[in-house]
Structure formats: C-alpha cells, structure tokens
PDB file of C-alpha atoms in Angstrom:
ATOM      1  CA  UNK A   1     -22.621 -12.091  -1.263  1.00 45.00           C
ATOM      2  CA  UNK A   2     -23.711 -10.013  -4.248  1.00 46.00           C
ATOM      3  CA  UNK A   3     -26.971 -10.155  -6.156  1.00 48.00           C
ATOM      4  CA  UNK A   4     -25.525  -8.766  -9.380  1.00 49.00           C
ATOM      5  CA  UNK A   5     -21.849  -8.820  -9.965  1.00 47.00           C
ATOM      6  CA  UNK A   6     -22.150  -7.780 -13.663  1.00 48.00           C
ATOM      7  CA  UNK A   7     -24.524  -4.888 -13.056  1.00 50.00           C
ATOM      8  CA  UNK A   8     -23.490  -1.793 -14.993  1.00 51.00           C
ATOM      9  CA  UNK A   9     -20.279  -3.150 -16.544  1.00 52.00           C
ATOM     10  CA  UNK A  10     -21.337  -2.227 -20.031  1.00 53.00           C
ATOM     11  CA  UNK A  11     -22.281   1.299 -18.962  1.00 53.00           C
ATOM     12  CA  UNK A  12     -19.024   1.598 -17.065  1.00 55.00           C
ATOM     13  CA  UNK A  13     -17.055   0.492 -20.096  1.00 56.00           C
ATOM     14  CA  UNK A  14     -18.808   3.067 -22.340  1.00 58.00           C
ATOM     15  CA  UNK A  15     -18.089   5.861 -19.750  1.00 54.00           C
ATOM     16  CA  UNK A  16     -14.361   4.995 -19.677  1.00 56.00           C
ATOM     17  CA  UNK A  17     -14.148   4.504 -23.486  1.00 57.00           C
ATOM     18  CA  UNK A  18     -13.383   0.844 -23.233  1.00 57.00           C
ATOM     19  CA  UNK A  19     -14.298  -1.049 -26.362  1.00 57.00           C
ATOM     20  CA  UNK A  20     -12.425  -3.524 -28.514  1.00 62.00           C
ATOM     21  CA  UNK A  21      -9.074  -2.688 -27.208  1.00 76.00           C
ATOM     22  CA  UNK A  22      -6.522  -4.433 -24.949  1.00 84.00           C
ATOM     23  CA  UNK A  23      -7.156  -4.066 -21.237  1.00 84.00           C
ATOM     24  CA  UNK A  24      -4.864  -5.313 -18.466  1.00 86.00           C
ATOM     25  CA  UNK A  25      -5.525  -5.572 -14.748  1.00 82.00           C
ATOM     26  CA  UNK A  26      -2.727  -4.491 -12.429  1.00 78.00           C
ATOM     27  CA  UNK A  27      -4.476  -6.034  -9.498  1.00 76.00           C
ATOM     28  CA  UNK A  28      -3.886  -9.485  -7.904  1.00 75.00           C
ATOM     29  CA  UNK A  29      -6.405 -12.197  -8.847  1.00 76.00           C
ATOM     30  CA  UNK A  30      -7.490 -12.460  -5.216  1.00 72.00           C
ATOM     31  CA  UNK A  31      -8.512  -8.772  -5.218  1.00 74.00           C
ATOM     32  CA  UNK A  32     -12.139  -8.075  -6.154  1.00 74.00           C
ATOM     33  CA  UNK A  33     -10.977  -5.448  -8.793  1.00 77.00           C
ATOM     34  CA  UNK A  34      -9.469  -8.227 -10.859  1.00 80.00           C
ATOM     35  CA  UNK A  35     -12.951  -9.847 -11.262  1.00 80.00           C
ATOM     36  CA  UNK A  36     -14.500  -6.438 -12.055  1.00 77.00           C
ATOM     37  CA  UNK A  37     -11.882  -5.802 -14.671  1.00 80.00           C
ATOM     38  CA  UNK A  38     -12.563  -9.186 -16.391  1.00 82.00           C
ATOM     39  CA  UNK A  39     -16.303  -8.517 -16.435  1.00 80.00           C
ATOM     40  CA  UNK A  40     -15.805  -5.060 -17.924  1.00 78.00           C
ATOM     41  CA  UNK A  41     -13.625  -6.376 -20.561  1.00 80.00           C
ATOM     42  CA  UNK A  42     -16.064  -9.084 -21.511  1.00 80.00           C
ATOM     43  CA  UNK A  43     -18.885  -6.540 -21.626  1.00 77.00           C
ATOM     44  CA  UNK A  44     -16.861  -4.315 -23.929  1.00 76.00           C
ATOM     45  CA  UNK A  45     -15.673  -7.117 -26.136  1.00 81.00           C
ATOM     46  CA  UNK A  46     -11.973  -6.259 -25.307  1.00 81.00           C
ATOM     47  CA  UNK A  47      -8.953  -8.456 -25.244  1.00 85.00           C
ATOM     48  CA  UNK A  48      -7.864  -9.282 -21.652  1.00 86.00           C
ATOM     49  CA  UNK A  49      -4.145  -9.220 -20.767  1.00 89.00           C
ATOM     50  CA  UNK A  50      -3.397 -11.078 -17.553  1.00 86.00           C
ATOM     51  CA  UNK A  51       0.037 -10.347 -16.119  1.00 87.00           C
ATOM     52  CA  UNK A  52       1.645 -13.047 -14.029  1.00 86.00           C
ATOM     53  CA  UNK A  53       1.369 -12.663 -10.244  1.00 80.00           C
ATOM     54  CA  UNK A  54       5.048 -11.912 -10.268  1.00 82.00           C
ATOM     55  CA  UNK A  55       4.619  -9.165 -12.844  1.00 82.00           C
ATOM     56  CA  UNK A  56       2.321  -6.818 -10.981  1.00 82.00           C
ATOM     57  CA  UNK A  57       4.747  -4.155  -9.744  1.00 86.00           C
ATOM     58  CA  UNK A  58       7.332  -1.768 -11.099  1.00 89.00           C
ATOM     59  CA  UNK A  59       9.488  -2.447 -14.074  1.00 91.00           C
ATOM     60  CA  UNK A  60       7.917  -5.901 -14.517  1.00 92.00           C
ATOM     61  CA  UNK A  61       4.452  -4.485 -14.975  1.00 92.00           C
ATOM     62  CA  UNK A  62       5.774  -1.786 -17.308  1.00 93.00           C
ATOM     63  CA  UNK A  63       7.332  -4.435 -19.587  1.00 94.00           C
ATOM     64  CA  UNK A  64       4.004  -6.240 -19.691  1.00 93.00           C
ATOM     65  CA  UNK A  65       2.101  -3.094 -20.705  1.00 94.00           C
ATOM     66  CA  UNK A  66       4.670  -2.324 -23.370  1.00 94.00           C
ATOM     67  CA  UNK A  67       5.102  -5.785 -24.765  1.00 93.00           C
ATOM     68  CA  UNK A  68       1.455  -6.572 -24.914  1.00 92.00           C
ATOM     69  CA  UNK A  69       0.531  -3.210 -26.405  1.00 92.00           C
ATOM     70  CA  UNK A  70      -2.015  -2.615 -23.723  1.00 92.00           C
ATOM     71  CA  UNK A  71      -4.371   0.305 -24.375  1.00 90.00           C
ATOM     72  CA  UNK A  72      -6.312   0.329 -21.051  1.00 90.00           C
ATOM     73  CA  UNK A  73      -5.086  -0.618 -17.610  1.00 90.00           C
ATOM     74  CA  UNK A  74      -6.900  -0.881 -14.276  1.00 89.00           C
ATOM     75  CA  UNK A  75      -4.450  -0.536 -11.387  1.00 88.00           C
ATOM     76  CA  UNK A  76      -4.449   0.376  -7.722  1.00 86.00           C
ATOM     77  CA  UNK A  77      -2.793   3.779  -7.085  1.00 86.00           C
ATOM     78  CA  UNK A  78       0.037   2.280  -4.902  1.00 83.00           C
ATOM     79  CA  UNK A  79       0.893  -0.155  -7.671  1.00 86.00           C
ATOM     80  CA  UNK A  80       0.938   2.572 -10.345  1.00 90.00           C
ATOM     81  CA  UNK A  81       3.304   4.555  -8.172  1.00 88.00           C
ATOM     82  CA  UNK A  82       5.822   1.733  -8.448  1.00 88.00           C
ATOM     83  CA  UNK A  83       5.790   1.748 -12.319  1.00 91.00           C
ATOM     84  CA  UNK A  84       8.436   3.997 -14.072  1.00 90.00           C
ATOM     85  CA  UNK A  85       6.600   6.742 -15.920  1.00 85.00           C
ATOM     86  CA  UNK A  86       8.102   6.039 -19.369  1.00 84.00           C
ATOM     87  CA  UNK A  87       6.692   6.335 -22.803  1.00 86.00           C
ATOM     88  CA  UNK A  88       3.972   3.774 -23.532  1.00 92.00           C
ATOM     89  CA  UNK A  89       2.598   4.838 -26.941  1.00 91.00           C
ATOM     90  CA  UNK A  90      -0.327   2.428 -26.953  1.00 92.00           C
ATOM     91  CA  UNK A  91      -1.568   3.167 -23.500  1.00 93.00           C
ATOM     92  CA  UNK A  92      -4.469   5.657 -23.663  1.00 91.00           C
ATOM     93  CA  UNK A  93      -6.633   5.109 -20.619  1.00 91.00           C
ATOM     94  CA  UNK A  94      -5.920   4.369 -16.895  1.00 93.00           C
ATOM     95  CA  UNK A  95      -8.547   3.285 -14.315  1.00 91.00           C
ATOM     96  CA  UNK A  96      -6.931   4.017 -10.972  1.00 92.00           C
ATOM     97  CA  UNK A  97      -8.343   3.428  -7.472  1.00 85.00           C
ATOM     98  CA  UNK A  98      -7.877   1.369  -4.376  1.00 69.00           C
ATOM     99  CA  UNK A  99      -6.166   3.859  -2.110  1.00 66.00           C
ATOM    100  CA  UNK A 100      -5.200   7.461  -1.683  1.00 73.00           C
ATOM    101  CA  UNK A 101      -3.066   8.768  -4.519  1.00 81.00           C
ATOM    102  CA  UNK A 102       0.683   9.291  -3.803  1.00 80.00           C
ATOM    103  CA  UNK A 103       1.844  12.901  -4.501  1.00 76.00           C
ATOM    104  CA  UNK A 104       2.668  13.569  -8.185  1.00 88.00           C
ATOM    105  CA  UNK A 105       0.934  10.439  -9.537  1.00 91.00           C
ATOM    106  CA  UNK A 106      -1.645  12.389 -11.680  1.00 93.00           C
ATOM    107  CA  UNK A 107       1.065  14.675 -12.854  1.00 93.00           C
ATOM    108  CA  UNK A 108       3.152  11.738 -14.063  1.00 94.00           C
ATOM    109  CA  UNK A 109       0.449   9.699 -15.780  1.00 95.00           C
ATOM    110  CA  UNK A 110      -2.423  11.958 -16.842  1.00 94.00           C
ATOM    111  CA  UNK A 111      -0.706  13.972 -19.623  1.00 93.00           C
ATOM    112  CA  UNK A 112      -1.697  12.704 -23.025  1.00 92.00           C
ATOM    113  CA  UNK A 113      -3.952  10.038 -21.604  1.00 93.00           C
ATOM    114  CA  UNK A 114      -7.398   9.628 -20.058  1.00 92.00           C
ATOM    115  CA  UNK A 115      -6.924   8.874 -16.376  1.00 94.00           C
ATOM    116  CA  UNK A 116      -9.968   8.135 -14.192  1.00 93.00           C
ATOM    117  CA  UNK A 117     -10.369   7.827 -10.495  1.00 92.00           C
ATOM    118  CA  UNK A 118     -12.483   4.872  -9.612  1.00 90.00           C
ATOM    119  CA  UNK A 119     -13.808   4.525  -6.120  1.00 86.00           C
ATOM    120  CA  UNK A 120     -15.803   1.751  -4.442  1.00 83.00           C
ATOM    121  CA  UNK A 121     -15.561  -0.964  -1.820  1.00 84.00           C
ATOM    122  CA  UNK A 122     -16.129  -4.666  -2.489  1.00 83.00           C
ATOM    123  CA  UNK A 123     -19.532  -4.317  -0.803  1.00 88.00           C
ATOM    124  CA  UNK A 124     -20.766  -2.275  -3.772  1.00 86.00           C
ATOM    125  CA  UNK A 125     -19.524  -4.706  -6.492  1.00 79.00           C
ATOM    126  CA  UNK A 126     -16.007  -3.082  -6.933  1.00 78.00           C
ATOM    127  CA  UNK A 127     -16.838   0.343  -8.428  1.00 83.00           C
ATOM    128  CA  UNK A 128     -19.419   2.839  -7.137  1.00 87.00           C
ATOM    129  CA  UNK A 129     -18.205   6.121  -8.628  1.00 89.00           C
ATOM    130  CA  UNK A 130     -15.839   7.311 -11.372  1.00 89.00           C
ATOM    131  CA  UNK A 131     -14.361  10.643 -11.961  1.00 90.00           C
ATOM    132  CA  UNK A 132     -14.102  12.756 -15.067  1.00 90.00           C
ATOM    133  CA  UNK A 133     -10.731  12.402 -16.789  1.00 93.00           C
ATOM    134  CA  UNK A 134      -8.117  13.803 -14.326  1.00 94.00           C
ATOM    135  CA  UNK A 135      -5.776  16.707 -15.139  1.00 92.00           C
ATOM    136  CA  UNK A 136      -2.309  17.411 -13.790  1.00 92.00           C
ATOM    137  CA  UNK A 137      -2.313  19.163 -10.561  1.00 87.00           C
ATOM    138  CA  UNK A 138      -5.842  18.056  -9.692  1.00 83.00           C
ATOM    139  CA  UNK A 139      -6.711  16.370  -6.348  1.00 82.00           C
ATOM    140  CA  UNK A 140      -8.706  13.297  -7.625  1.00 86.00           C
ATOM    141  CA  UNK A 141     -12.386  13.619  -6.740  1.00 85.00           C
ATOM    142  CA  UNK A 142     -14.571  10.596  -5.970  1.00 83.00           C
ATOM    143  CA  UNK A 143     -16.616  11.426  -9.027  1.00 85.00           C
ATOM    144  CA  UNK A 144     -20.162  10.580  -9.928  1.00 87.00           C
ATOM    145  CA  UNK A 145     -22.097   7.330  -9.340  1.00 89.00           C
ATOM    146  CA  UNK A 146     -21.954   4.613 -11.975  1.00 87.00           C
ATOM    147  CA  UNK A 147     -25.288   3.688 -13.366  1.00 85.00           C
ATOM    148  CA  UNK A 148     -27.558   1.908 -10.848  1.00 86.00           C
ATOM    149  CA  UNK A 149     -25.680   3.305  -7.845  1.00 90.00           C
ATOM    150  CA  UNK A 150     -26.699   6.164  -5.562  1.00 92.00           C
ATOM    151  CA  UNK A 151     -24.299   8.000  -3.282  1.00 90.00           C
ATOM    152  CA  UNK A 152     -25.080   9.977  -0.102  1.00 91.00           C
ATOM    153  CA  UNK A 153     -22.896  12.004   2.107  1.00 89.00           C
ATOM    154  CA  UNK A 154     -24.641  12.103   5.484  1.00 92.00           C
ATOM    155  CA  UNK A 155     -24.106  13.341   8.994  1.00 91.00           C
ATOM    156  CA  UNK A 156     -24.282  11.246  12.197  1.00 91.00           C
ATOM    157  CA  UNK A 157     -28.125  11.522  12.099  1.00 94.00           C
ATOM    158  CA  UNK A 158     -28.311  10.307   8.491  1.00 94.00           C
ATOM    159  CA  UNK A 159     -29.073  13.773   7.083  1.00 93.00           C
ATOM    160  CA  UNK A 160     -27.435  15.108   3.943  1.00 90.00           C
ATOM    161  CA  UNK A 161     -24.609  17.544   4.642  1.00 88.00           C
ATOM    162  CA  UNK A 162     -24.212  20.917   3.014  1.00 85.00           C
ATOM    163  CA  UNK A 163     -22.124  21.234  -0.146  1.00 80.00           C
ATOM    164  CA  UNK A 164     -18.428  21.052   0.784  1.00 77.00           C
ATOM    165  CA  UNK A 165     -19.141  19.901   4.365  1.00 82.00           C
ATOM    166  CA  UNK A 166     -17.526  16.641   5.531  1.00 82.00           C
ATOM    167  CA  UNK A 167     -19.814  13.615   6.155  1.00 86.00           C
ATOM    168  CA  UNK A 168     -19.737   9.855   5.883  1.00 88.00           C
ATOM    169  CA  UNK A 169     -20.210   8.246   2.494  1.00 89.00           C
ATOM    170  CA  UNK A 170     -23.146   5.794   2.074  1.00 93.00           C
ATOM    171  CA  UNK A 171     -23.902   3.768  -1.040  1.00 93.00           C
ATOM    172  CA  UNK A 172     -27.103   2.081  -2.343  1.00 94.00           C
ATOM    173  CA  UNK A 173     -28.250   0.442  -5.552  1.00 91.00           C
ATOM    174  CA  UNK A 174     -28.381  -2.818  -7.460  1.00 86.00           C
ATOM    175  CA  UNK A 175     -24.699  -3.562  -6.911  1.00 86.00           C
ATOM    176  CA  UNK A 176     -24.951  -3.612  -3.219  1.00 91.00           C
ATOM    177  CA  UNK A 177     -23.976  -6.876  -1.476  1.00 90.00           C
ATOM    178  CA  UNK A 178     -26.502  -8.768   0.464  1.00 91.00           C
ATOM    179  CA  UNK A 179     -24.144  -8.854   3.582  1.00 92.00           C
ATOM    180  CA  UNK A 180     -21.200 -10.649   5.070  1.00 89.00           C
ATOM    181  CA  UNK A 181     -21.083 -14.449   4.946  1.00 88.00           C
ATOM    182  CA  UNK A 182     -21.595 -15.794   8.471  1.00 88.00           C
ATOM    183  CA  UNK A 183     -21.313 -12.190   9.818  1.00 88.00           C
ATOM    184  CA  UNK A 184     -24.869 -11.123  10.815  1.00 91.00           C
ATOM    185  CA  UNK A 185     -23.604  -8.647  13.388  1.00 91.00           C
ATOM    186  CA  UNK A 186     -21.244  -6.801  10.969  1.00 89.00           C
ATOM    187  CA  UNK A 187     -23.970  -6.996   8.215  1.00 93.00           C
ATOM    188  CA  UNK A 188     -26.532  -5.231  10.565  1.00 94.00           C
ATOM    189  CA  UNK A 189     -23.983  -2.557  11.466  1.00 92.00           C
ATOM    190  CA  UNK A 190     -22.862  -1.746   7.878  1.00 93.00           C
ATOM    191  CA  UNK A 191     -25.998  -2.439   5.858  1.00 96.00           C
ATOM    192  CA  UNK A 192     -28.865  -0.282   7.114  1.00 95.00           C
ATOM    193  CA  UNK A 193     -32.276   0.911   5.939  1.00 95.00           C
ATOM    194  CA  UNK A 194     -32.015   3.732   3.454  1.00 94.00           C
ATOM    195  CA  UNK A 195     -34.128   6.700   4.513  1.00 93.00           C
ATOM    196  CA  UNK A 196     -34.300   7.923   0.811  1.00 91.00           C
ATOM    197  CA  UNK A 197     -35.971   4.914  -0.693  1.00 80.00           C
ATOM    198  CA  UNK A 198     -38.833   2.595   0.281  1.00 80.00           C
ATOM    199  CA  UNK A 199     -37.471  -0.842   1.255  1.00 87.00           C
ATOM    200  CA  UNK A 200     -33.948   0.138   0.032  1.00 91.00           C
ATOM    201  CA  UNK A 201     -30.765  -0.610   1.903  1.00 95.00           C
ATOM    202  CA  UNK A 202     -27.617   1.433   1.962  1.00 95.00           C
ATOM    203  CA  UNK A 203     -23.993   0.573   2.922  1.00 94.00           C
ATOM    204  CA  UNK A 204     -22.091   2.591   5.406  1.00 93.00           C
ATOM    205  CA  UNK A 205     -18.534   2.772   3.862  1.00 88.00           C
ATOM    206  CA  UNK A 206     -16.652   4.334   6.718  1.00 83.00           C
ATOM    207  CA  UNK A 207     -15.198   6.864   4.246  1.00 81.00           C
ATOM    208  CA  UNK A 208     -15.312  10.518   5.151  1.00 79.00           C
ATOM    209  CA  UNK A 209     -16.020  12.650   2.158  1.00 78.00           C
ATOM    210  CA  UNK A 210     -16.794  16.283   1.409  1.00 73.00           C
ATOM    211  CA  UNK A 211     -20.157  16.494  -0.436  1.00 66.00           C
ATOM    212  CA  UNK A 212     -20.875  18.207  -3.799  1.00 60.00           C
ATOM    213  CA  UNK A 213     -19.474  20.243  -5.423  1.00 44.00           C
ATOM    214  CA  UNK A 214     -16.090  19.042  -4.129  1.00 49.00           C
ATOM    215  CA  UNK A 215     -16.779  15.301  -3.684  1.00 58.00           C
ATOM    216  CA  UNK A 216     -13.314  14.603  -2.242  1.00 59.00           C
ATOM    217  CA  UNK A 217     -12.341  11.675  -0.232  1.00 54.00           C
ATOM    218  CA  UNK A 218     -10.932  12.927   3.158  1.00 49.00           C
ATOM    219  CA  UNK A 219     -10.198  10.042   5.355  1.00 51.00           C
ATOM    220  CA  UNK A 220     -11.643   7.046   7.110  1.00 52.00           C
ATOM    221  CA  UNK A 221     -14.538   7.761   9.582  1.00 52.00           C
ATOM    222  CA  UNK A 222     -13.727   4.537  11.426  1.00 54.00           C
ATOM    223  CA  UNK A 223     -10.482   2.598  12.240  1.00 61.00           C
ATOM    224  CA  UNK A 224     -10.498   0.552   9.030  1.00 64.00           C
ATOM    225  CA  UNK A 225      -7.321   0.946   6.907  1.00 67.00           C
ATOM    226  CA  UNK A 226      -6.535  -0.041   3.322  1.00 66.00           C
ATOM    227  CA  UNK A 227      -3.377  -1.960   2.380  1.00 68.00           C
ATOM    228  CA  UNK A 228      -2.741  -2.727  -1.301  1.00 62.00           C
ATOM    229  CA  UNK A 229      -6.408  -2.417  -2.043  1.00 57.00           C
ATOM    230  CA  UNK A 230      -7.568  -4.649   0.907  1.00 65.00           C
ATOM    231  CA  UNK A 231      -9.666  -3.074   3.671  1.00 66.00           C
ATOM    232  CA  UNK A 232      -8.462  -4.239   7.002  1.00 74.00           C
ATOM    233  CA  UNK A 233      -9.668  -3.915  10.653  1.00 70.00           C
ATOM    234  CA  UNK A 234      -6.543  -3.509  12.810  1.00 73.00           C
ATOM    235  CA  UNK A 235      -8.604  -4.287  15.941  1.00 70.00           C
ATOM    236  CA  UNK A 236      -9.217  -7.760  14.618  1.00 73.00           C
ATOM    237  CA  UNK A 237      -5.512  -8.495  14.252  1.00 79.00           C
ATOM    238  CA  UNK A 238      -4.935  -6.978  17.816  1.00 75.00           C
ATOM    239  CA  UNK A 239      -7.584  -9.372  19.153  1.00 75.00           C
ATOM    240  CA  UNK A 240      -5.789 -12.371  17.522  1.00 78.00           C
ATOM    241  CA  UNK A 241      -2.376 -11.311  18.780  1.00 79.00           C
ATOM    242  CA  UNK A 242      -3.617 -10.855  22.422  1.00 77.00           C
ATOM    243  CA  UNK A 243      -5.153 -14.306  22.308  1.00 78.00           C
ATOM    244  CA  UNK A 244      -1.666 -15.650  22.167  1.00 78.00           C
ATOM    245  CA  UNK A 245      -0.438 -16.764  25.710  1.00 78.00           C
ATOM    246  CA  UNK A 246       2.828 -14.915  25.199  1.00 79.00           C
ATOM    247  CA  UNK A 247       1.208 -11.511  24.525  1.00 79.00           C
ATOM    248  CA  UNK A 248      -0.421  -9.268  27.077  1.00 78.00           C
ATOM    249  CA  UNK A 249      -1.189  -6.245  24.784  1.00 78.00           C
ATOM    250  CA  UNK A 250      -0.958  -5.424  21.090  1.00 79.00           C
ATOM    251  CA  UNK A 251      -1.454  -2.334  18.938  1.00 78.00           C
ATOM    252  CA  UNK A 252      -1.462  -2.614  15.100  1.00 79.00           C
ATOM    253  CA  UNK A 253      -0.607   0.532  13.075  1.00 76.00           C
ATOM    254  CA  UNK A 254       0.107   1.378   9.422  1.00 76.00           C
ATOM    255  CA  UNK A 255       3.653   2.467   8.666  1.00 79.00           C
ATOM    256  CA  UNK A 256       4.631   4.263   5.457  1.00 74.00           C
ATOM    257  CA  UNK A 257       8.415   4.592   5.593  1.00 71.00           C
ATOM    258  CA  UNK A 258       8.505   5.089   1.869  1.00 67.00           C
ATOM    259  CA  UNK A 259       5.827   6.939  -0.222  1.00 62.00           C
ATOM    260  CA  UNK A 260       3.176   4.457  -1.378  1.00 62.00           C
ATOM    261  CA  UNK A 261       4.587   1.494   0.593  1.00 69.00           C
ATOM    262  CA  UNK A 262       2.209   0.921   3.425  1.00 75.00           C
ATOM    263  CA  UNK A 263       2.811  -1.920   5.907  1.00 78.00           C
ATOM    264  CA  UNK A 264       1.185  -3.264   8.935  1.00 81.00           C
ATOM    265  CA  UNK A 265       3.303  -3.174  11.966  1.00 82.00           C
ATOM    266  CA  UNK A 266       2.279  -4.804  15.348  1.00 82.00           C
ATOM    267  CA  UNK A 267       3.691  -3.486  18.624  1.00 81.00           C
ATOM    268  CA  UNK A 268       3.281  -6.011  21.391  1.00 80.00           C
ATOM    269  CA  UNK A 269       3.929  -6.220  25.108  1.00 79.00           C
ATOM    270  CA  UNK A 270       5.072  -9.778  25.771  1.00 79.00           C
ATOM    271  CA  UNK A 271       4.796 -11.935  28.797  1.00 73.00           C
ATOM    272  CA  UNK A 272       8.122 -12.128  30.547  1.00 68.00           C
ATOM    273  CA  UNK A 273      10.495 -14.518  28.856  1.00 64.00           C
ATOM    274  CA  UNK A 274       8.218 -14.712  25.749  1.00 57.00           C
ATOM    275  CA  UNK A 275       9.445 -14.456  22.228  1.00 55.00           C
ATOM    276  CA  UNK A 276       7.866 -11.591  20.158  1.00 47.00           C
ATOM    277  CA  UNK A 277       9.188 -12.167  16.624  1.00 52.00           C
ATOM    278  CA  UNK A 278       8.330 -15.759  15.865  1.00 52.00           C
ATOM    279  CA  UNK A 279       5.606 -16.660  18.244  1.00 53.00           C
ATOM    280  CA  UNK A 280       3.419 -13.601  17.767  1.00 49.00           C
ATOM    281  CA  UNK A 281       2.972 -14.517  14.115  1.00 53.00           C
ATOM    282  CA  UNK A 282       1.716 -18.011  14.767  1.00 55.00           C
ATOM    283  CA  UNK A 283      -2.016 -17.329  15.536  1.00 51.00           C
ATOM    284  CA  UNK A 284      -2.326 -14.740  12.865  1.00 51.00           C
ATOM    285  CA  UNK A 285      -0.731 -16.885  10.180  1.00 51.00           C
ATOM    286  CA  UNK A 286      -3.242 -19.603  10.943  1.00 48.00           C
ATOM    287  CA  UNK A 287      -6.207 -17.261  10.826  1.00 45.00           C
ATOM    288  CA  UNK A 288      -5.721 -14.503   8.295  1.00 50.00           C
ATOM    289  CA  UNK A 289      -4.783 -13.892   4.671  1.00 47.00           C
ATOM    290  CA  UNK A 290      -1.365 -12.526   3.933  1.00 44.00           C
ATOM    291  CA  UNK A 291      -2.592  -8.922   3.520  1.00 47.00           C
ATOM    292  CA  UNK A 292      -3.736  -8.919   7.219  1.00 48.00           C
ATOM    293  CA  UNK A 293      -0.517 -10.244   8.747  1.00 50.00           C
ATOM    294  CA  UNK A 294       1.725  -7.595  10.341  1.00 49.00           C
ATOM    295  CA  UNK A 295       5.020  -7.638   8.480  1.00 49.00           C
ATOM    296  CA  UNK A 296       6.870  -6.755  11.598  1.00 50.00           C
ATOM    297  CA  UNK A 297       6.369  -7.271  15.430  1.00 51.00           C
ATOM    298  CA  UNK A 298       8.063  -4.921  17.869  1.00 48.00           C
TER     299      UNK A 298
END
C-alpha cells in the first residue's frame, strides 16, 4: 500500500538522462519495477517498448532492444547477465538493479554507455537510491537517495554507524509504503518510528550496507533472499512444506549452479512411504506465486 507511487519519477528521469527517447523494461509485468519503468517513461515523455513476456531473457531480449532501437533499458542484473554483450548502437543508458551483480557485468556493459545501479525494495516505491554512472572494474555502490527519500545505515541500537562500517539500511520519505495488506505484525516489525524526524516512519530493509563514503551493499541482515527481483522468505515456504502430512521437516535454500541463475531448492525429510517430488509441491502451488515455489525437492 503506497501513498505516492509516482513520487520523484520526473526527478529520477532527469538524473538518469531519460527524456524523449525509447525506454524498454526488461522486467516481468508482475514485478514492481515494470510499473516504475512505465511511470518514469510517462514522466519523461518517452516512448515505452514492452517486450513480450517470452522475450525477457537472453538473445530474445537482445533482438527486441536492437529491432526497436531502444535507447534506455531498465533490467534486473541477473536478466542482463543472460543477454549477449553485442553491439547495440542505439542503446545509451542502462538502469540495473534487483540483485547482486554477476562478476564482469559492469565490464561488459558500461563501456561507451551510462550504466546506473538502482537500488530499492517495493516498500519504498521501487527505487530508493541511484549510483553515479558506473565504470569498468567498479563494484557497484548503492548510490545516493532519489529526491524525497532519506537513507540511514544504523547499528542494532538505531545509531548511525561510522563511515565504512557495516550496518543495516533503513529508508524513509514520501515513497514509503503504508504497510503490508492484512499483515499488521510484519508491518509493525518492518515499519518503525524514525528517530531522525518527528512523526516520521522508516523501513527496515534487512540489507547490510557499509556507510558513506563506500555505500556498498554487503549482504542480507536477515534470512530474506532475492530471486529474479522478488524478495522471498524461505521460512514461509518451509512452514508450508511442513504443513503437508507427508513431510516432517524442510529446509529451503538458494542454489546457484550457474552464475546468475539462482533457484530455490527444498530439502525435505518425508514421512515413511511418502512421495517427496509430487506431493511436496501441492501445498506450495496452492498458496504461493511461482517465484516462491521451490524448483526442486530433495
């Protein structure tokens, strides 16, 4: 639930040099980034190129960018890693986010273009920070807050950490969500009073970051994981799996057998004579979206 989904889109468009060009979204329409890309394009007066849902990876996405003469593309880092780094003479700007960068991604795509790292969860209306243009060999920094957003890197007592010291990332500002629909407990846990503004709230992202001057994303400070841009709680999936009468215990982990290809894998201890492959999927399929269903049960 957001109070202002369009907040700051015109400022963001100017910061990333988006005007009357051709912008494409490399995200799925059920991902919040897709909505943000549409709003940014409208604010800038740009033409929106919408690839088909079967054209969002690899060679297929490359052909769309080339054929439609796309000048600006917004794409999750794992998706960009699947696209062959070939010559795209019209492409001048990339907005990349959604996950940790695979090794070599900046080296492949930054030369000759403006490549920005965009960071921000759904709870802060898609984008909270944007970096300066990235250079080859650089570890992408989180960057600086977009207009209307404040960023804090705090310790366990909600005190600002020293420069370069790891802490948890908190966000506040006009783009902050009101909370989770029908989730008062989680809302109270994640959206807390901001000690740096009267009556203001801030969102606990669960991201571990090193404060200025490095401003680097380090890892998750909680057990949440990110798969193809979706933030997922493995514990929720484990609870659903163990609710099945044929499962006594379950652990859900992220496997990355190939660089950039993260998958959820569930390890279950079945009841004697119970099937693990077919039956363990049943309760999850009924309850969750596809991004939260383990692709393999062992």
